[in-house]
C-alpha cells in the first residue's frame, strides 16, 4: 500500500496535478481576447507586462496593496495560511528524503521546529478563516458548502501530517491517511477552485495588464493598489 | 406574450418606435409588458458561450468568497452593510446563476438581475482594486447588462437612451442641424463679449477637434460657448465636426454593444474626415471612457487607441495653464475651501488623477484645496454613475447612493465642489436638491473663465 501510494500513485498524482495546472495556464492565455477583454495585450506588451508585474508583486506583499493594509487581521490570517500551506510541503525534510531516494536530488530542508510551527500556523489560520466565514454576515452570504470542502481538502494533509508526526495513535494509519489526503489535495488543484494556485497569477497579470495598458499605465499613472 | 410592443428584444431603430416608447409615461406600459417577456434561453446561453472566456469565466470560478470586496463598495456602505450588497454576492447571484443554469432562467429572475445590474452597481470598478484575485465586478456587471439588454430586460430610460443613439447618434434628440445651429448661435452670442470668437465647424486639418456631450447643446449651450472662449483665449486652431460631435454613450450603460460601436465609429470617422492633430473631449467621464478608453476596442482597433491622440478636457486645460496659453489672474484665484470630485471613468479607468490636481494648483490659492477622503483612484462614485442618475424607477435607491458623496463632501467642510464630469456634476446637484447641505458645484470651464488674465486686444473695444 505504502509503496503504491508513494510510487506509481504519487507519480500519477504529480502528472495529473502539475500537467493539469499547466493546461489551465495555457487555456487561460489562449482564452484571452483583446476584443472581449478590451485590453490591447499585443500592441502594448511592455506596458502590459509592467502592469502585470506591479499587480502580482503588490498582492504578494502583505503591505503592498491597500486592501492588505486596511485589513491587518485578515491579512495576517491570509498570509499565515498561505505561507504555511505552500512552504511546508515543499521544504519538509521528510518529503525531501523521499525526493532524494526517488530522484537523487533534494531541496533545502526546513528545521523540524520551523516546519512544525508553519504547519500549526497553516492549520490555525485555516480554522480562523473558516470561523470568519460563519462569523461575518458579509462572508457568510457568499460561503457555500464547496468553500468548506476546499478547506477540508486543503487542511486534511496538514492535520493528518501533524498527527503522524507526533505519533498519536497508529502511526502507519495516519501516515497512509496523510499520503492519501495529500494526493487528493494535489489532484484537486487543477479541477477545483484550488486552481487559483496558478490562476491567481493569471488573473492578477491580466488585470495588471488592463491597468498597465488601458486604465492609466500609458498615462504614466502607476496605480497604488 | 413572448415580446411586447415596447418591451422586447429588438433595439429601438426608428424615430416612430422611439417616440412611441417615449410617450409611455414613466414606462408604465413598458414595465407591464416586461412581466410577460419570454426569456430565450438558447440565445442567452449561446451568447454566454461565445463571450464568456478566460477573464470572466475564471473570475466567476476562482472567487474565493472572502468578502473583501464588501467594504470597497459604497452601495454596501450606504445601504446599512446589508450582505446582499456585497459585490461578489451581487454578481454570483445574477451572472453566476445564469452561467450555472446554462441560460435556463425565468422572467422573474431576469427582472431581478435587471434590478441588481442597474440599481446595485454603478460599474465604478472600485471593488476590482480590493480583490486579491483582481476580480472587477464592475466589468462583470457591464457584461451582465449586455446579456440582459439582448433579452430585453433593460430599464425603460436606457432602452430609450440607446435608441436615441441609434436614431440620432446622440443621447438626446439633437440632430446635425440642431448642433450646427447651436454652434452658430453660441458663436454669435459670445462674440459680442469676445471679439473674433468663432466656433468653426468642419474645418480641415485643425490642431484640435472638439467633441462634447449632447446634454450641452440640448440643455447647457453655454458650456459649448465656454469651451469656445477658452480655445479662443488660448489661441487654439480648433474645430467641431458637424457629424460625430457626440461622444457620450448611453448604449454603454444600457449594454447595447452594437450601438456603442456605431456611435464611436461615427466620431472616429469625423476624425478621419477632418484630420485634426488631436481630439479633445468635454468635461465628461463616461463620454471619455466610451470614446477614448473602450471605444477603440468596440471598433476593433488593434492598438486599442483612437485614430488620433484623444484627450480629456482636464488634460488640455492643464496643458494650456502649464504652457501659459491661458493665464490666471492670481487675485481671482479661488480663496475658499474647495474640493474635487474624481470621476471614476477617467481616474480609475485612465489614471488621470494628478492632472486635475495640477489644474487645482493654478486656480486655487494655496491652502484652500481640501482633498476628499479617500481620493484619486480610491475615490467613491458620485452615487449616480453607470446610468443610475437617469433611471426613474431606481430614483429612491440612487438617492440613498448619494449619501456617500454627501458624507465625503461634508467631511471636507467645503462649500464648493469642482466636478469635471457631467454625471458627477448632475449627481452632486441632485444631492444638494435632495439633502440641502448648502454646497455649490461647478465644471472647470466657468471657473477658469472667471479668473482669466485676458490680453488687452481680446477684450471688446468699447471697454478699452
Tab-separated table of C-alpha atoms in Angstrom, chain B residues 134-410:
chain	number	residue	atom	x	y	z
B	134	UNK	CA	-8.182	41.106	-9.291
B	135	UNK	CA	-11.832	40.400	-9.944
B	136	UNK	CA	-13.543	43.527	-11.209
B	137	UNK	CA	-17.259	43.230	-10.555
B	138	UNK	CA	-17.878	46.481	-12.436
B	139	UNK	CA	-16.584	44.871	-15.610
B	140	UNK	CA	-18.764	41.835	-14.997
B	141	UNK	CA	-21.862	43.932	-14.371
B	142	UNK	CA	-21.230	45.718	-17.614
B	143	UNK	CA	-21.110	42.308	-19.258
B	144	UNK	CA	-24.283	41.206	-17.486
B	145	UNK	CA	-26.029	44.343	-18.696
B	146	UNK	CA	-25.197	43.303	-22.249
B	147	UNK	CA	-26.801	39.908	-21.686
B	148	UNK	CA	-29.882	41.499	-20.130
B	149	UNK	CA	-30.159	44.044	-22.917
B	150	UNK	CA	-30.038	41.297	-25.544
B	151	UNK	CA	-33.068	39.744	-23.860
B	152	UNK	CA	-34.975	42.996	-23.484
B	153	UNK	CA	-34.558	43.319	-19.716
B	154	UNK	CA	-33.290	46.872	-19.539
B	155	UNK	CA	-34.687	49.922	-17.746
B	156	UNK	CA	-37.029	51.998	-19.886
B	157	UNK	CA	-34.837	55.118	-19.911
B	158	UNK	CA	-31.823	53.195	-21.131
B	159	UNK	CA	-33.760	51.417	-23.830
B	160	UNK	CA	-34.717	54.906	-24.975
B	161	UNK	CA	-31.188	56.196	-24.436
B	162	UNK	CA	-29.601	53.633	-26.675
B	163	UNK	CA	-32.484	54.151	-29.118
B	164	UNK	CA	-31.610	57.865	-29.191
B	165	UNK	CA	-28.032	56.964	-30.064
B	166	UNK	CA	-29.227	54.627	-32.782
B	167	UNK	CA	-31.660	57.110	-34.321
B	168	UNK	CA	-29.919	60.459	-33.672
B	169	UNK	CA	-26.379	59.303	-32.873
B	170	UNK	CA	-26.700	61.364	-29.731
B	171	UNK	CA	-28.041	60.625	-26.278
B	172	UNK	CA	-30.763	63.202	-26.904
B	173	UNK	CA	-32.683	64.144	-29.995
B	174	UNK	CA	-30.126	66.662	-31.198
B	175	UNK	CA	-29.827	66.469	-34.970
B	176	UNK	CA	-26.873	67.568	-37.058
B	177	UNK	CA	-28.819	70.747	-37.909
B	178	UNK	CA	-29.622	71.432	-34.255
B	179	UNK	CA	-25.985	71.031	-33.335
B	180	UNK	CA	-24.611	73.235	-36.082
B	181	UNK	CA	-27.243	75.879	-35.334
B	182	UNK	CA	-26.358	75.798	-31.641
B	183	UNK	CA	-22.712	76.359	-32.522
B	184	UNK	CA	-23.575	79.285	-34.771
B	185	UNK	CA	-25.944	80.762	-32.216
B	186	UNK	CA	-23.436	80.435	-29.381
B	187	UNK	CA	-20.663	81.926	-31.522
B	188	UNK	CA	-22.839	84.944	-32.346
B	189	UNK	CA	-23.923	85.470	-28.744
B	190	UNK	CA	-20.421	85.093	-27.368
B	191	UNK	CA	-18.716	87.198	-29.998
B	192	UNK	CA	-20.143	90.399	-28.519
B	193	UNK	CA	-18.088	89.870	-25.416
B	194	UNK	CA	-15.186	88.118	-27.103
B	195	UNK	CA	-14.477	89.823	-30.432
B	196	UNK	CA	-13.212	87.485	-33.100
B	197	UNK	CA	-14.538	84.382	-31.375
B	198	UNK	CA	-15.632	81.611	-33.699
B	199	UNK	CA	-16.921	78.095	-33.431
B	200	UNK	CA	-15.529	76.682	-36.654
B	201	UNK	CA	-17.496	73.700	-37.954
B	202	UNK	CA	-15.832	71.049	-40.116
B	203	UNK	CA	-12.535	72.845	-40.510
B	204	UNK	CA	-9.919	70.604	-42.103
B	205	UNK	CA	-6.518	69.893	-40.531
B	206	UNK	CA	-7.114	71.912	-37.360
B	207	UNK	CA	-4.943	71.304	-34.314
B	208	UNK	CA	-7.925	70.302	-32.216
B	209	UNK	CA	-11.246	68.638	-32.945
B	210	UNK	CA	-13.574	69.235	-30.012
B	211	UNK	CA	-16.363	66.831	-29.110
B	212	UNK	CA	-18.926	67.039	-26.356
B	213	UNK	CA	-21.871	65.578	-24.531
B	214	UNK	CA	-25.283	66.035	-26.181
B	215	UNK	CA	-26.619	67.484	-22.925
B	216	UNK	CA	-24.519	70.547	-23.683
B	217	UNK	CA	-26.183	71.645	-26.947
B	218	UNK	CA	-29.521	70.420	-25.617
B	219	UNK	CA	-29.598	71.861	-22.107
B	220	UNK	CA	-26.475	73.897	-21.386
B	221	UNK	CA	-25.374	75.524	-24.653
B	222	UNK	CA	-23.317	77.955	-22.564
B	223	UNK	CA	-20.915	75.067	-21.985
B	224	UNK	CA	-20.183	74.975	-25.716
B	225	UNK	CA	-19.673	78.747	-25.592
B	226	UNK	CA	-17.327	78.400	-22.624
B	227	UNK	CA	-15.232	75.843	-24.448
B	228	UNK	CA	-15.082	78.246	-27.383
B	229	UNK	CA	-13.981	81.136	-25.143
B	230	UNK	CA	-11.155	79.135	-23.642
B	231	UNK	CA	-9.944	77.848	-27.021
B	232	UNK	CA	-10.207	81.403	-28.359
B	233	UNK	CA	-8.226	82.934	-25.499
B	234	UNK	CA	-5.651	80.173	-25.730
B	235	UNK	CA	-5.287	80.933	-29.432
B	236	UNK	CA	-6.068	77.389	-30.495
B	237	UNK	CA	-6.718	76.370	-34.072
B	238	UNK	CA	-9.776	74.246	-33.416
B	239	UNK	CA	-12.958	72.903	-34.917
B	240	UNK	CA	-16.058	70.871	-34.185
B	241	UNK	CA	-17.372	68.253	-36.578
B	242	UNK	CA	-20.927	68.623	-37.878
B	243	UNK	CA	-21.285	64.835	-37.633
B	244	UNK	CA	-19.561	62.800	-34.970
B	245	UNK	CA	-19.535	65.539	-32.327
B	246	UNK	CA	-21.323	63.490	-29.657
B	247	UNK	CA	-19.014	61.336	-27.588
B	248	UNK	CA	-21.327	60.018	-24.891
B	249	UNK	CA	-22.699	56.532	-24.938
B	250	UNK	CA	-25.852	55.685	-23.040
B	251	UNK	CA	-25.659	52.481	-25.031
B	252	UNK	CA	-22.610	51.597	-22.907
B	253	UNK	CA	-24.755	51.923	-19.787
B	254	UNK	CA	-27.566	50.003	-21.485
B	255	UNK	CA	-25.325	47.167	-22.639
B	256	UNK	CA	-26.156	47.753	-26.315
B	257	UNK	CA	-22.710	46.933	-27.666
B	258	UNK	CA	-23.644	47.091	-31.321
B	259	UNK	CA	-24.811	50.659	-30.854
B	260	UNK	CA	-21.662	51.544	-28.895
B	261	UNK	CA	-19.587	50.576	-31.887
B	262	UNK	CA	-21.715	52.619	-34.239
B	263	UNK	CA	-21.505	55.750	-32.046
B	264	UNK	CA	-17.809	55.708	-31.615
B	265	UNK	CA	-17.186	54.857	-35.254
B	266	UNK	CA	-19.133	57.998	-36.102
B	267	UNK	CA	-16.721	60.070	-34.016
B	268	UNK	CA	-13.661	58.318	-35.450
B	269	UNK	CA	-14.999	58.890	-38.966
B	270	UNK	CA	-15.147	62.602	-38.164
B	271	UNK	CA	-11.518	62.463	-37.085
B	272	UNK	CA	-10.508	60.712	-40.295
B	273	UNK	CA	-12.564	63.168	-42.358
B	274	UNK	CA	-11.311	66.385	-40.751
B	275	UNK	CA	-7.796	65.171	-39.998
B	276	UNK	CA	-7.136	67.160	-36.814
B	277	UNK	CA	-3.832	66.741	-34.988
B	278	UNK	CA	-5.732	65.571	-31.935
B	279	UNK	CA	-9.187	65.417	-30.424
B	280	UNK	CA	-10.368	66.831	-27.104
B	281	UNK	CA	-13.481	65.741	-25.310
B	282	UNK	CA	-15.537	67.770	-22.889
B	283	UNK	CA	-15.733	67.545	-19.087
B	284	UNK	CA	-17.486	64.215	-19.030
B	285	UNK	CA	-16.293	60.944	-17.585
B	286	UNK	CA	-18.366	58.305	-19.290
B	287	UNK	CA	-18.049	60.036	-22.654
B	288	UNK	CA	-14.291	59.831	-22.314
B	289	UNK	CA	-14.466	56.199	-21.313
B	290	UNK	CA	-16.743	55.390	-24.238
B	291	UNK	CA	-14.854	57.288	-26.921
B	292	UNK	CA	-11.269	57.036	-25.778
B	293	UNK	CA	-10.854	54.099	-23.409
B	294	UNK	CA	-13.357	51.455	-24.534
B	295	UNK	CA	-14.280	52.767	-27.983
B	296	UNK	CA	-11.142	51.616	-29.768
B	297	UNK	CA	-11.969	48.041	-28.767
B	298	UNK	CA	-15.573	48.313	-29.912
B	299	UNK	CA	-14.422	49.391	-33.339
B	300	UNK	CA	-11.740	46.715	-33.396
B	301	UNK	CA	-8.666	48.945	-33.478
B	302	UNK	CA	-5.689	46.656	-32.860
B	303	UNK	CA	-3.689	49.193	-30.849
B	304	UNK	CA	-6.592	49.936	-28.519
B	305	UNK	CA	-6.213	53.645	-29.254
B	306	UNK	CA	-8.380	56.188	-31.077
B	307	UNK	CA	-7.231	57.215	-34.581
B	308	UNK	CA	-5.546	60.349	-33.204
B	309	UNK	CA	-4.463	61.312	-29.706
B	310	UNK	CA	-7.748	61.935	-27.920
B	311	UNK	CA	-7.578	63.648	-24.552
B	312	UNK	CA	-9.945	64.610	-21.784
B	313	UNK	CA	-10.688	68.269	-21.184
B	314	UNK	CA	-8.677	68.293	-17.960
B	315	UNK	CA	-5.593	67.256	-19.901
B	316	UNK	CA	-5.948	70.133	-22.346
B	317	UNK	CA	-6.707	72.621	-19.601
B	318	UNK	CA	-3.693	71.605	-17.533
B	319	UNK	CA	-1.517	71.895	-20.612
B	320	UNK	CA	-2.919	75.330	-21.520
B	321	UNK	CA	-2.293	76.593	-17.985
B	322	UNK	CA	1.124	74.988	-17.782
B	323	UNK	CA	2.330	76.433	-21.078
B	324	UNK	CA	0.845	79.851	-20.397
B	325	UNK	CA	-1.693	79.703	-23.239
B	326	UNK	CA	-4.199	80.545	-20.548
B	327	UNK	CA	-3.121	82.830	-17.740
B	328	UNK	CA	-4.794	83.069	-14.366
B	329	UNK	CA	-5.033	86.390	-12.575
B	330	UNK	CA	-3.676	85.491	-9.112
B	331	UNK	CA	-6.086	87.932	-7.493
B	332	UNK	CA	-9.021	85.971	-8.874
B	333	UNK	CA	-7.932	82.532	-7.712
B	334	UNK	CA	-10.355	80.559	-5.563
B	335	UNK	CA	-9.906	81.664	-1.967
B	336	UNK	CA	-12.377	79.464	-0.189
B	337	UNK	CA	-12.158	75.816	0.795
B	338	UNK	CA	-12.760	73.820	-2.354
B	339	UNK	CA	-12.758	70.099	-3.052
B	340	UNK	CA	-12.531	67.975	-6.160
B	341	UNK	CA	-14.642	65.074	-7.337
B	342	UNK	CA	-12.526	62.392	-9.031
B	343	UNK	CA	-14.561	60.811	-11.792
B	344	UNK	CA	-14.319	57.014	-11.799
B	345	UNK	CA	-14.375	56.943	-15.551
B	346	UNK	CA	-11.217	58.862	-16.207
B	347	UNK	CA	-9.405	58.487	-12.894
B	348	UNK	CA	-9.869	54.822	-12.030
B	349	UNK	CA	-10.211	53.959	-15.692
B	350	UNK	CA	-7.432	56.012	-17.185
B	351	UNK	CA	-5.231	57.272	-14.403
B	352	UNK	CA	-5.963	60.993	-14.817
B	353	UNK	CA	-5.635	61.785	-11.134
B	354	UNK	CA	-2.621	64.086	-10.946
B	355	UNK	CA	-3.527	66.277	-13.875
B	356	UNK	CA	-6.680	67.580	-12.180
B	357	UNK	CA	-4.607	68.439	-9.131
B	358	UNK	CA	-2.181	70.298	-11.346
B	359	UNK	CA	-5.115	72.430	-12.523
B	360	UNK	CA	-6.081	72.983	-8.898
B	361	UNK	CA	-2.566	74.271	-8.221
B	362	UNK	CA	-3.087	77.032	-10.806
B	363	UNK	CA	-6.621	78.077	-9.939
B	364	UNK	CA	-6.853	77.681	-6.174
B	365	UNK	CA	-4.953	79.868	-3.726
B	366	UNK	CA	-2.518	77.615	-1.841
B	367	UNK	CA	-4.013	76.236	1.337
B	368	UNK	CA	-7.606	76.238	0.179
B	369	UNK	CA	-7.764	72.905	-1.621
B	370	UNK	CA	-9.148	70.123	0.570
B	371	UNK	CA	-8.906	66.525	-0.607
B	372	UNK	CA	-11.812	64.162	-0.162
B	373	UNK	CA	-11.011	61.026	1.725
B	374	UNK	CA	-10.369	58.605	0.171
B	375	UNK	CA	-9.440	60.191	-3.128
B	376	UNK	CA	-7.817	59.676	-6.512
B	377	UNK	CA	-8.234	56.086	-7.718
B	378	UNK	CA	-9.696	55.149	-4.341
B	379	UNK	CA	-12.413	57.770	-4.537
B	380	UNK	CA	-16.047	56.733	-4.426
B	381	UNK	CA	-18.509	57.021	-7.281
B	382	UNK	CA	-20.580	60.221	-7.202
B	383	UNK	CA	-23.546	57.992	-6.491
B	384	UNK	CA	-25.202	58.307	-9.866
B	385	UNK	CA	-22.808	56.608	-12.253
B	386	UNK	CA	-23.436	53.892	-14.799
B	387	UNK	CA	-26.839	55.281	-15.753
B	388	UNK	CA	-28.149	55.294	-12.172
B	389	UNK	CA	-28.824	59.044	-12.326
B	390	UNK	CA	-31.289	58.731	-15.150
B	391	UNK	CA	-33.438	55.751	-14.208
B	392	UNK	CA	-36.770	56.800	-12.720
B	393	UNK	CA	-37.714	53.513	-11.117
B	394	UNK	CA	-34.457	53.457	-9.148
B	395	UNK	CA	-34.551	57.064	-8.004
B	396	UNK	CA	-35.000	56.144	-4.363
B	397	UNK	CA	-32.014	53.784	-4.410
B	398	UNK	CA	-29.995	56.444	-6.231
B	399	UNK	CA	-30.817	58.989	-3.546
B	400	UNK	CA	-29.514	56.610	-0.896
B	401	UNK	CA	-26.401	56.124	-3.027
B	402	UNK	CA	-25.734	59.874	-2.972
B	403	UNK	CA	-25.160	59.765	0.776
B	404	UNK	CA	-21.619	58.508	0.439
B	405	UNK	CA	-20.614	61.521	-1.624
B	406	UNK	CA	-22.559	63.762	0.707
B	407	UNK	CA	-20.592	62.474	3.695
B	408	UNK	CA	-17.311	62.794	1.836
B	409	UNK	CA	-18.086	66.396	0.901
B	410	UNK	CA	-19.337	67.289	4.382
